PDB file of C-alpha atoms in Angstrom:
ATOM      1  CA  MET A 623     148.558  47.988 -30.023  1.00 53.00           C
ATOM      2  CA  THR A 624     146.129  50.876 -29.880  1.00 58.00           C
ATOM      3  CA  THR A 625     143.543  51.560 -32.523  1.00 65.00           C
ATOM      4  CA  PRO A 626     143.465  55.119 -33.854  1.00 64.00           C
ATOM      5  CA  THR A 627     140.384  57.139 -33.090  1.00 76.00           C
ATOM      6  CA  SER A 628     138.159  58.201 -35.937  1.00 78.00           C
ATOM      7  CA  GLN A 629     139.448  61.757 -35.486  1.00 81.00           C
ATOM      8  CA  GLN A 630     143.067  60.588 -35.795  1.00 74.00           C
ATOM      9  CA  LEU A 631     142.220  58.544 -38.866  1.00 74.00           C
ATOM     10  CA  TYR A 632     140.387  61.493 -40.410  1.00 78.00           C
ATOM     11  CA  ARG A 633     143.366  63.790 -39.739  1.00 81.00           C
ATOM     12  CA  PHE A 634     145.758  61.222 -41.248  1.00 81.00           C
ATOM     13  CA  LEU A 635     143.656  60.913 -44.419  1.00 82.00           C
ATOM     14  CA  GLU A 636     143.249  64.689 -44.619  1.00 87.00           C
ATOM     15  CA  ASP A 637     147.031  65.235 -44.351  1.00 87.00           C
ATOM     16  CA  ARG A 638     147.664  62.497 -46.908  1.00 89.00           C
ATOM     17  CA  PHE A 639     145.205  64.058 -49.358  1.00 91.00           C
ATOM     18  CA  ALA A 640     146.628  67.571 -48.789  1.00 92.00           C
ATOM     19  CA  CYS A 641     150.128  66.273 -49.473  1.00 93.00           C
ATOM     20  CA  ALA A 642     149.032  64.441 -52.634  1.00 93.00           C
ATOM     21  CA  GLN A 643     147.241  67.564 -53.855  1.00 94.00           C
ATOM     22  CA  ALA A 644     150.286  69.763 -53.133  1.00 95.00           C
ATOM     23  CA  CYS A 645     152.469  67.267 -55.022  1.00 94.00           C
ATOM     24  CA  THR A 646     150.158  67.437 -58.036  1.00 94.00           C
ATOM     25  CA  GLU A 647     150.211  71.233 -58.049  1.00 96.00           C
ATOM     26  CA  CYS A 648     153.988  71.298 -57.659  1.00 94.00           C
ATOM     27  CA  ALA A 649     154.512  68.758 -60.451  1.00 95.00           C
ATOM     28  CA  ARG A 650     152.410  70.901 -62.783  1.00 95.00           C
ATOM     29  CA  ALA A 651     154.162  74.162 -61.823  1.00 95.00           C
ATOM     30  CA  CYS A 652     157.632  72.642 -62.173  1.00 94.00           C
ATOM     31  CA  ALA A 653     156.870  71.071 -65.536  1.00 94.00           C
ATOM     32  CA  VAL A 654     155.561  74.382 -66.861  1.00 94.00           C
ATOM     33  CA  ARG A 655     158.500  76.313 -65.410  1.00 92.00           C
ATOM     34  CA  ALA A 656     161.046  73.839 -66.828  1.00 91.00           C
ATOM     35  CA  SER A 657     159.448  74.119 -70.271  1.00 91.00           C
ATOM     36  CA  LEU A 658     159.969  77.893 -70.217  1.00 89.00           C
ATOM     37  CA  VAL A 659     163.739  77.641 -69.658  1.00 85.00           C
ATOM     38  CA  ASP A 660     165.831  77.818 -72.809  1.00 83.00           C
ATOM     39  CA  PRO A 661     167.400  74.354 -73.311  1.00 80.00           C
ATOM     40  CA  ASP A 662     170.346  76.028 -75.038  1.00 84.00           C
ATOM     41  CA  GLY A 663     170.818  78.550 -72.227  1.00 85.00           C
ATOM     42  CA  THR A 664     173.586  78.892 -69.699  1.00 89.00           C
ATOM     43  CA  ASP A 665     174.745  76.104 -67.408  1.00 90.00           C
ATOM     44  CA  ARG A 666     172.737  77.740 -64.616  1.00 87.00           C
ATOM     45  CA  GLN A 667     169.578  77.763 -66.741  1.00 89.00           C
ATOM     46  CA  GLU A 668     170.161  74.116 -67.653  1.00 90.00           C
ATOM     47  CA  ARG A 669     170.468  73.260 -63.935  1.00 90.00           C
ATOM     48  CA  VAL A 670     167.184  75.050 -63.215  1.00 91.00           C
ATOM     49  CA  ARG A 671     165.503  73.232 -66.092  1.00 91.00           C
ATOM     50  CA  ARG A 672     166.791  69.845 -64.912  1.00 93.00           C
ATOM     51  CA  LEU A 673     165.752  70.544 -61.317  1.00 94.00           C
ATOM     52  CA  GLY A 674     162.283  71.542 -62.500  1.00 95.00           C
ATOM     53  CA  ILE A 675     161.925  68.323 -64.478  1.00 95.00           C
ATOM     54  CA  MET A 676     163.225  66.218 -61.594  1.00 96.00           C
ATOM     55  CA  CYS A 677     160.928  67.939 -59.115  1.00 96.00           C
ATOM     56  CA  ALA A 678     157.935  67.375 -61.394  1.00 96.00           C
ATOM     57  CA  GLU A 679     158.773  63.672 -61.659  1.00 96.00           C
ATOM     58  CA  VAL A 680     159.385  63.224 -57.926  1.00 96.00           C
ATOM     59  CA  CYS A 681     156.170  65.053 -57.020  1.00 95.00           C
ATOM     60  CA  ASP A 682     154.163  63.102 -59.579  1.00 95.00           C
ATOM     61  CA  SER A 683     155.434  59.745 -58.339  1.00 93.00           C
ATOM     62  CA  THR A 684     154.914  60.781 -54.698  1.00 93.00           C
ATOM     63  CA  CYS A 685     151.331  61.717 -55.472  1.00 93.00           C
ATOM     64  CA  ARG A 686     150.742  58.342 -57.124  1.00 90.00           C
ATOM     65  CA  VAL A 687     152.155  56.504 -54.094  1.00 88.00           C
ATOM     66  CA  LEU A 688     149.945  58.515 -51.734  1.00 89.00           C
ATOM     67  CA  CYS A 689     146.850  57.827 -53.832  1.00 88.00           C
ATOM     68  CA  GLU A 690     147.348  54.053 -53.968  1.00 80.00           C
ATOM     69  CA  GLU A 691     144.807  52.029 -52.061  1.00 65.00           C
ATOM     70  CA  THR A 692     147.147  49.124 -51.341  1.00 65.00           C
ATOM     71  CA  ARG A 693     148.850  48.656 -48.006  1.00 66.00           C
ATOM     72  CA  GLN A 694     152.208  50.401 -48.073  1.00 72.00           C
ATOM     73  CA  ASP A 695     155.294  50.174 -45.946  1.00 80.00           C
ATOM     74  CA  GLU A 696     155.366  53.219 -43.669  1.00 83.00           C
ATOM     75  CA  ASP A 697     159.161  53.464 -43.900  1.00 87.00           C
ATOM     76  CA  GLU A 698     158.925  53.570 -47.696  1.00 87.00           C
ATOM     77  CA  ILE A 699     156.371  56.375 -47.480  1.00 89.00           C
ATOM     78  CA  ARG A 700     158.627  58.297 -45.076  1.00 91.00           C
ATOM     79  CA  ILE A 701     161.585  57.984 -47.452  1.00 93.00           C
ATOM     80  CA  ARG A 702     159.448  59.086 -50.408  1.00 92.00           C
ATOM     81  CA  LEU A 703     158.091  62.093 -48.486  1.00 94.00           C
ATOM     82  CA  GLU A 704     161.550  63.155 -47.353  1.00 96.00           C
ATOM     83  CA  TRP A 705     162.882  62.832 -50.920  1.00 96.00           C
ATOM     84  CA  CYS A 706     159.992  64.895 -52.244  1.00 97.00           C
ATOM     85  CA  ARG A 707     160.416  67.521 -49.513  1.00 97.00           C
ATOM     86  CA  SER A 708     164.140  67.949 -50.121  1.00 97.00           C
ATOM     87  CA  THR A 709     163.739  67.986 -53.927  1.00 97.00           C
ATOM     88  CA  CYS A 710     161.026  70.647 -53.678  1.00 97.00           C
ATOM     89  CA  LEU A 711     163.187  72.837 -51.450  1.00 97.00           C
ATOM     90  CA  GLU A 712     166.166  72.509 -53.786  1.00 96.00           C
ATOM     91  CA  CYS A 713     163.987  73.377 -56.762  1.00 97.00           C
ATOM     92  CA  ALA A 714     162.437  76.346 -54.931  1.00 97.00           C
ATOM     93  CA  HIS A 715     165.925  77.727 -54.236  1.00 96.00           C
ATOM     94  CA  ALA A 716     166.819  77.363 -57.906  1.00 94.00           C
ATOM     95  CA  PHE A 717     163.585  79.091 -58.971  1.00 95.00           C
ATOM     96  CA  ASP A 718     164.261  81.969 -56.554  1.00 94.00           C
ATOM     97  CA  ASP A 719     166.938  83.269 -58.913  1.00 85.00           C
ATOM     98  CA  GLN A 720     164.775  83.045 -62.032  1.00 88.00           C
ATOM     99  CA  PRO A 721     162.702  86.034 -63.132  1.00 89.00           C
ATOM    100  CA  GLY A 722     159.034  85.088 -63.325  1.00 91.00           C
ATOM    101  CA  ALA A 723     159.491  81.869 -61.341  1.00 92.00           C
ATOM    102  CA  GLU A 724     158.388  83.295 -57.996  1.00 94.00           C
ATOM    103  CA  GLN A 725     155.032  81.482 -57.940  1.00 95.00           C
ATOM    104  CA  ALA A 726     156.631  78.172 -58.894  1.00 95.00           C
ATOM    105  CA  ALA A 727     159.069  78.604 -55.973  1.00 96.00           C
ATOM    106  CA  VAL A 728     156.135  79.231 -53.619  1.00 96.00           C
ATOM    107  CA  THR A 729     154.365  76.123 -54.952  1.00 96.00           C
ATOM    108  CA  CYS A 730     157.508  74.055 -54.317  1.00 97.00           C
ATOM    109  CA  ARG A 731     157.752  75.338 -50.754  1.00 97.00           C
ATOM    110  CA  THR A 732     154.054  74.634 -50.161  1.00 97.00           C
ATOM    111  CA  CYS A 733     154.592  71.058 -51.307  1.00 97.00           C
ATOM    112  CA  ALA A 734     157.649  70.687 -49.061  1.00 97.00           C
ATOM    113  CA  GLU A 735     155.586  71.939 -46.122  1.00 96.00           C
ATOM    114  CA  ALA A 736     152.749  69.503 -46.905  1.00 96.00           C
ATOM    115  CA  CYS A 737     155.261  66.648 -47.031  1.00 95.00           C
ATOM    116  CA  SER A 738     156.690  67.743 -43.668  1.00 95.00           C
ATOM    117  CA  GLU A 739     153.237  67.909 -42.113  1.00 93.00           C
ATOM    118  CA  PHE A 740     152.329  64.476 -43.402  1.00 92.00           C
ATOM    119  CA  LEU A 741     155.645  63.090 -42.154  1.00 91.00           C
ATOM    120  CA  GLN A 742     154.781  64.410 -38.686  1.00 89.00           C
ATOM    121  CA  SER A 743     151.444  62.601 -38.771  1.00 84.00           C
ATOM    122  CA  LEU A 744     153.320  59.337 -39.366  1.00 81.00           C
ATOM    123  CA  MET A 745     155.360  59.694 -36.174  1.00 67.00           C
TER     124      MET A 745
END
């Protein structure tokens, strides 16, 4: 078993922090965006609202997992990151069709990219 270099460890921690930060920003943007959708709107609006809420919850829980100090199962982290990445992309696609939601869609895609980058550092 090889020990990671200090540069590899630094890069790993940097990617982990960047992903946690992107998750926090995405959770905030999705929660705000979901709160702006009329709960009595069309079925499409209700889907966007639900996706925004789900994305906020997934991103928030992913951030909490990444910020924990305890030893974590790498496979569990991979699954969580993949779930977050796919949820963010689905939410971004839903926001694409909503007027005024452009920045929230960008934030979702940024989070998905951060999750992908962190996943790569785990390989």
